[in-house]
Short mmCIF file of C-alpha atoms and ligand atoms in Angstrom, two decimals:
data_model
loop_
_atom_site.label_atom_id
_atom_site.label_comp_id
_atom_site.label_asym_id
_atom_site.label_seq_id
_atom_site.Cartn_x
_atom_site.Cartn_y
_atom_site.Cartn_z
CA MET T 1 0.00 0.00 0.00
CA GLN T 2 2.75 2.38 0.88
CA SER T 3 4.57 2.00 -2.40
CA LEU T 4 1.28 2.46 -4.23
CA ARG T 5 0.63 5.74 -2.39
CA HIS T 6 4.17 6.77 -3.10
CA ARG T 7 3.60 6.24 -6.80
CA ASP T 8 0.28 8.10 -6.74
CA LEU T 9 1.95 11.06 -5.13
CA HIS T 10 4.37 11.42 -7.98
CA SER T 11 2.00 10.72 -10.83
CA GLU T 12 0.87 14.34 -10.42
CA HIS T 13 4.18 15.54 -11.88
CA GLU T 14 4.30 18.43 -9.46
CA PRO T 15 6.18 21.32 -11.09
CA HIS T 16 9.04 23.30 -9.51
CA VAL T 17 9.90 20.41 -7.18
CA VAL T 18 13.44 19.19 -7.43
CA PHE T 19 14.01 15.49 -6.81
CA GLN T 20 17.43 14.37 -5.78
CA ALA T 21 18.87 10.92 -5.31
CA SER T 22 21.57 11.04 -2.58
CA THR T 23 23.74 14.04 -1.74
CA ILE T 24 26.90 15.42 -3.26
CA GLY T 25 28.46 15.00 0.19
CA ALA T 26 27.92 11.25 0.01
CA LEU T 27 29.44 11.24 -3.46
CA LEU T 28 32.48 13.18 -2.25
CA ASP T 29 33.02 10.46 0.34
CA GLY T 30 33.10 7.79 -2.34
CA ALA T 31 29.53 6.42 -2.15
CA TYR T 32 29.41 5.59 -5.85
CA ASP T 33 26.74 2.88 -5.78
CA GLY T 34 23.17 4.03 -5.31
CA ASP T 35 19.94 2.04 -5.34
CA VAL T 36 17.77 4.35 -7.46
CA THR T 37 17.14 3.04 -11.00
CA PHE T 38 16.68 5.31 -13.98
CA ALA T 39 13.15 3.91 -14.29
CA GLU T 40 12.47 5.30 -10.78
CA LEU T 41 14.29 8.55 -11.51
CA ALA T 42 12.17 9.04 -14.64
CA GLU T 43 9.07 9.15 -12.41
CA HIS T 44 10.43 12.31 -10.79
CA GLY T 45 11.37 14.50 -13.73
CA ASP T 46 12.29 14.90 -17.38
CA LEU T 47 15.29 17.24 -17.11
CA GLY T 48 18.37 17.00 -14.97
CA LEU T 49 21.84 15.64 -14.41
CA GLY T 50 23.92 13.32 -12.30
CA THR T 51 26.11 10.29 -12.59
CA ILE T 52 25.83 6.51 -12.86
CA ASN T 53 26.83 3.73 -10.43
CA GLY T 54 30.58 3.25 -10.25
CA LEU T 55 30.85 6.88 -11.40
CA ASP T 56 30.66 5.48 -14.94
CA GLY T 57 30.31 8.77 -16.81
CA GLU T 58 28.13 11.88 -16.67
CA MET T 59 24.33 11.64 -16.83
CA ILE T 60 22.25 14.08 -18.85
CA ALA T 61 18.43 14.03 -18.67
CA VAL T 62 16.73 15.97 -21.44
CA ASP T 63 13.16 15.65 -22.76
CA GLY T 64 12.73 12.56 -20.60
CA ARG T 65 15.70 10.80 -22.19
CA PHE T 66 18.49 9.66 -19.88
CA LEU T 67 21.93 9.69 -21.47
CA ARG T 68 25.39 8.64 -20.32
CA ALA T 69 28.46 10.51 -21.59
CA ASP T 70 31.67 8.47 -21.49
CA ILE T 71 35.23 9.80 -21.14
CA GLU T 72 35.39 10.54 -24.87
CA GLY T 73 32.21 12.61 -24.62
CA THR T 74 30.24 10.03 -26.56
CA THR T 75 26.70 9.54 -25.29
CA SER T 76 24.48 6.48 -25.21
CA ALA T 77 21.02 5.78 -23.80
CA LEU T 78 20.94 4.49 -20.24
CA ASP T 79 19.01 1.34 -19.50
CA VAL T 80 15.99 1.69 -17.18
CA SER T 81 17.64 -0.85 -14.86
CA ASP T 82 20.90 1.11 -14.55
CA ARG T 83 21.29 2.82 -11.17
CA THR T 84 22.58 6.15 -9.93
CA PRO T 85 24.35 7.24 -6.73
CA PHE T 86 23.64 10.94 -7.43
CA ALA T 87 21.08 12.61 -9.68
CA VAL T 88 18.86 15.70 -9.67
CA VAL T 89 15.75 15.95 -11.85
CA VAL T 90 12.70 18.18 -12.18
CA TRP T 91 9.55 18.25 -14.30
CA PHE T 92 10.85 21.20 -16.25
CA THR T 93 8.24 23.99 -16.26
CA PRO T 94 9.91 27.22 -17.37
CA THR T 95 8.36 30.57 -16.50
CA GLU T 96 11.17 32.87 -17.70
CA ARG T 97 12.79 33.10 -21.11
CA ILE T 98 15.86 34.99 -22.36
CA GLU T 99 17.00 35.37 -25.98
CA ILE T 100 20.77 35.61 -26.34
CA GLY T 101 21.03 37.22 -29.78
CA GLY T 102 24.79 37.21 -30.24
CA PRO T 103 28.02 35.69 -29.00
CA ALA T 104 28.21 35.43 -25.22
CA SER T 105 30.43 33.74 -22.66
CA GLN T 106 29.24 31.36 -19.95
CA GLU T 107 29.74 34.18 -17.45
CA GLU T 108 27.55 36.55 -19.47
CA VAL T 109 24.77 34.00 -20.02
CA LEU T 110 24.64 33.01 -16.34
CA ALA T 111 24.71 36.68 -15.25
CA ALA T 112 21.63 37.20 -17.45
CA VAL T 113 19.96 34.25 -15.71
CA ASP T 114 20.84 35.70 -12.29
CA ASP T 115 19.29 39.04 -13.32
CA ARG T 116 16.08 37.39 -14.48
CA LEU T 117 15.52 35.21 -11.41
CA PRO T 118 12.67 36.43 -9.21
CA ALA T 119 13.86 37.66 -5.81
CA THR T 120 11.90 34.85 -4.20
CA ALA T 121 13.72 32.15 -6.17
CA VAL T 122 16.30 30.30 -4.11
CA ALA T 123 17.04 27.76 -6.80
CA CYS T 124 16.30 27.23 -10.45
CA ALA T 125 16.47 24.68 -13.21
CA LEU T 126 17.56 25.87 -16.60
CA ARG T 127 17.78 24.83 -20.21
CA ILE T 128 19.97 26.61 -22.75
CA GLU T 129 19.27 25.68 -26.35
CA GLY T 130 21.43 27.07 -29.08
CA HIS T 131 24.47 27.17 -31.25
CA PHE T 132 27.67 26.86 -29.25
CA ASP T 133 31.00 28.10 -30.57
CA HIS T 134 32.66 26.09 -27.88
CA VAL T 135 31.78 23.73 -25.04
CA LYS T 136 34.54 22.57 -22.70
CA ALA T 137 33.29 19.48 -20.94
CA ARG T 138 34.51 16.53 -18.97
CA SER T 139 33.61 13.02 -17.95
CA VAL T 140 35.18 10.63 -15.47
CA PRO T 141 36.36 7.03 -15.86
CA LYS T 142 34.43 4.16 -14.26
CA GLN T 143 35.72 3.35 -10.78
CA ASN T 144 36.42 0.01 -9.18
CA ARG T 145 36.19 -0.88 -5.51
CA PRO T 146 37.62 0.13 -3.13
CA TYR T 147 36.44 3.56 -4.19
CA ARG T 148 38.67 6.60 -3.88
CA PRO T 149 37.30 10.01 -2.80
CA LEU T 150 35.79 12.06 -5.61
CA ALA T 151 38.52 14.70 -5.51
CA GLU T 152 41.06 12.00 -6.42
CA VAL T 153 38.87 10.56 -9.16
CA VAL T 154 38.34 13.96 -10.72
CA ALA T 155 42.09 14.34 -11.01
CA ASP T 156 41.70 11.60 -13.66
CA GLN T 157 38.87 13.39 -15.45
CA HIS T 158 38.97 13.57 -19.22
CA VAL T 159 38.43 17.07 -20.59
CA PHE T 160 37.26 17.46 -24.18
CA ASP T 161 36.26 20.39 -26.38
CA LEU T 162 33.24 20.47 -28.63
CA GLU T 163 33.44 23.17 -31.32
CA ASP T 164 30.71 24.75 -33.43
CA VAL T 165 27.93 22.52 -32.16
CA GLU T 166 24.14 22.79 -31.78
CA GLY T 167 22.92 21.49 -28.49
CA THR T 168 21.30 21.79 -25.10
CA ILE T 169 22.69 22.63 -21.69
CA VAL T 170 20.58 21.49 -18.74
CA GLY T 171 21.21 22.15 -15.10
CA PHE T 172 20.52 23.90 -11.85
CA ARG T 173 21.54 26.82 -9.71
CA PHE T 174 21.50 26.06 -6.00
CA PRO T 175 22.08 28.49 -3.13
CA ASP T 176 25.28 28.62 -1.09
CA TYR T 177 23.60 27.20 2.02
CA SER T 178 22.95 23.93 0.19
CA GLN T 179 26.66 23.16 0.00
CA GLY T 180 27.27 19.54 1.05
CA ILE T 181 23.79 18.55 -0.11
CA GLU T 182 24.11 20.08 -3.53
CA VAL T 183 26.70 21.65 -5.75
CA SER T 184 26.08 25.30 -4.88
CA GLY T 185 26.09 27.76 -7.75
CA TYR T 186 25.57 26.47 -11.27
CA HIS T 187 25.90 22.81 -12.19
CA LEU T 188 25.45 22.22 -15.92
CA HIS T 189 25.60 19.27 -18.31
CA PHE T 190 25.57 19.38 -22.13
CA ALA T 191 24.08 17.19 -24.86
CA SER T 192 24.54 17.94 -28.57
CA ALA T 193 21.39 18.35 -30.69
CA ASP T 194 21.85 14.87 -32.17
CA ARG T 195 22.28 13.62 -28.57
CA ALA T 196 25.53 11.90 -29.62
CA ARG T 197 27.96 14.00 -27.55
CA GLY T 198 27.91 15.42 -24.06
CA GLY T 199 29.39 15.82 -20.61
CA HIS T 200 29.75 17.92 -17.45
CA VAL T 201 30.19 21.55 -18.53
CA LEU T 202 33.36 23.40 -17.45
CA ASP T 203 32.94 26.37 -19.79
CA PHE T 204 31.03 27.38 -22.89
CA ARG T 205 30.52 30.17 -25.39
CA VAL T 206 27.30 30.58 -27.37
CA ARG T 207 26.82 32.12 -30.82
CA ASP T 208 23.12 32.52 -30.07
CA ALA T 209 20.85 30.81 -27.58
CA ARG T 210 17.44 30.61 -25.99
CA VAL T 211 17.46 30.25 -22.22
CA GLN T 212 14.50 28.88 -20.30
CA ILE T 213 14.36 29.18 -16.52
CA ASP T 214 12.25 27.25 -14.04
CA PRO T 215 12.59 29.11 -10.71
CA SER T 216 11.91 27.38 -7.44
CA ALA T 217 10.88 29.44 -4.44
CA ASP T 218 11.16 26.44 -2.22
CA LEU T 219 14.12 24.12 -2.42
CA HIS T 220 12.24 20.90 -1.94
CA LEU T 221 14.64 18.01 -1.98
CA GLU T 222 13.16 14.59 -1.78
CA LEU T 223 15.80 12.21 -0.61
CA PRO T 224 15.76 8.44 -0.59
CA SER T 225 16.02 6.71 2.78
CA GLY T 226 19.44 6.31 4.34
CA ILE T 227 20.46 9.93 3.83
CA ASP T 228 21.04 11.84 7.06
CA LEU T 229 20.03 15.41 6.38
CA ASP T 230 20.54 16.42 9.99
CA ALA T 231 24.25 16.29 9.47
CA PRO T 232 25.03 17.76 6.09
CA ASP T 233 28.70 18.43 5.83
CA LEU T 234 28.90 22.19 5.50
CA SER T 235 32.57 22.41 6.30
CA ALA T 236 35.08 24.55 4.44
CA SER T 237 36.93 21.42 3.38
CA THR T 238 33.82 20.12 1.63
CA ALA T 239 33.41 23.46 -0.11
CA ALA T 240 37.01 23.41 -1.23
CA ALA T 241 36.74 19.82 -2.45
CA LEU T 242 33.57 20.67 -4.38
CA ALA T 243 35.18 23.69 -5.97
CA ARG T 244 37.91 21.39 -7.25
CA VAL T 245 35.51 18.66 -8.33
CA GLU T 246 32.78 20.65 -10.02
CA HIS T 247 34.32 23.80 -11.33
CA SER T 248 38.00 23.13 -11.96
CA ASP T 249 39.50 22.20 -15.27
ZN1 ZN O 301 28.19 17.30 -13.24
#
């Protein structure tokens, strides 16, 4: 009965509610095997990002499709039975739109998003569709047990450059206070228009783009059991490790 109610609750596809499997803090500690399948994740949203068990690449969720980008930046469809140790998805319901009419850097595009966010928005999901002069992205190699901390794994990340490519960036902006639960600031993943290439975004430059923003006034994280939210690691060392892991190149 309980699982039935659980399913009913989510069949409503409640907008502006972010669903997250596990925490980035757990991932930093080397918890690379989760128990949430992509079939389950797909019940909670159609846009998002994350990784795959064993840290086997970067996950991109776009239009309800769940893709895995390998260390070459080549994407393939994930199987519904594959599992994730960390993922964030939302039923993408944009309320704000920005047209970027000419060339712009990542910094300029994200500043425009910041400007457009309602004052009440503490978080947002976003989708950037356009022609990219350049996307600098990365993926990480599959890990074997015993797992090393994420900061060490990311030292082995593979960085690749996609030039002159049509595609979609999906992702989130989370507030600073969510550090340890989330990657604070922007966390973005890319998939090319043919959905053949992608990865975790380190930098980009658009030629022109359409940005859609789904603001969330209430950071509602729904966590699977086994995650202790009373003790999120908000320490400076976690922040420093995350800065290395998520934003360094
Ligand atoms: Zn990422």
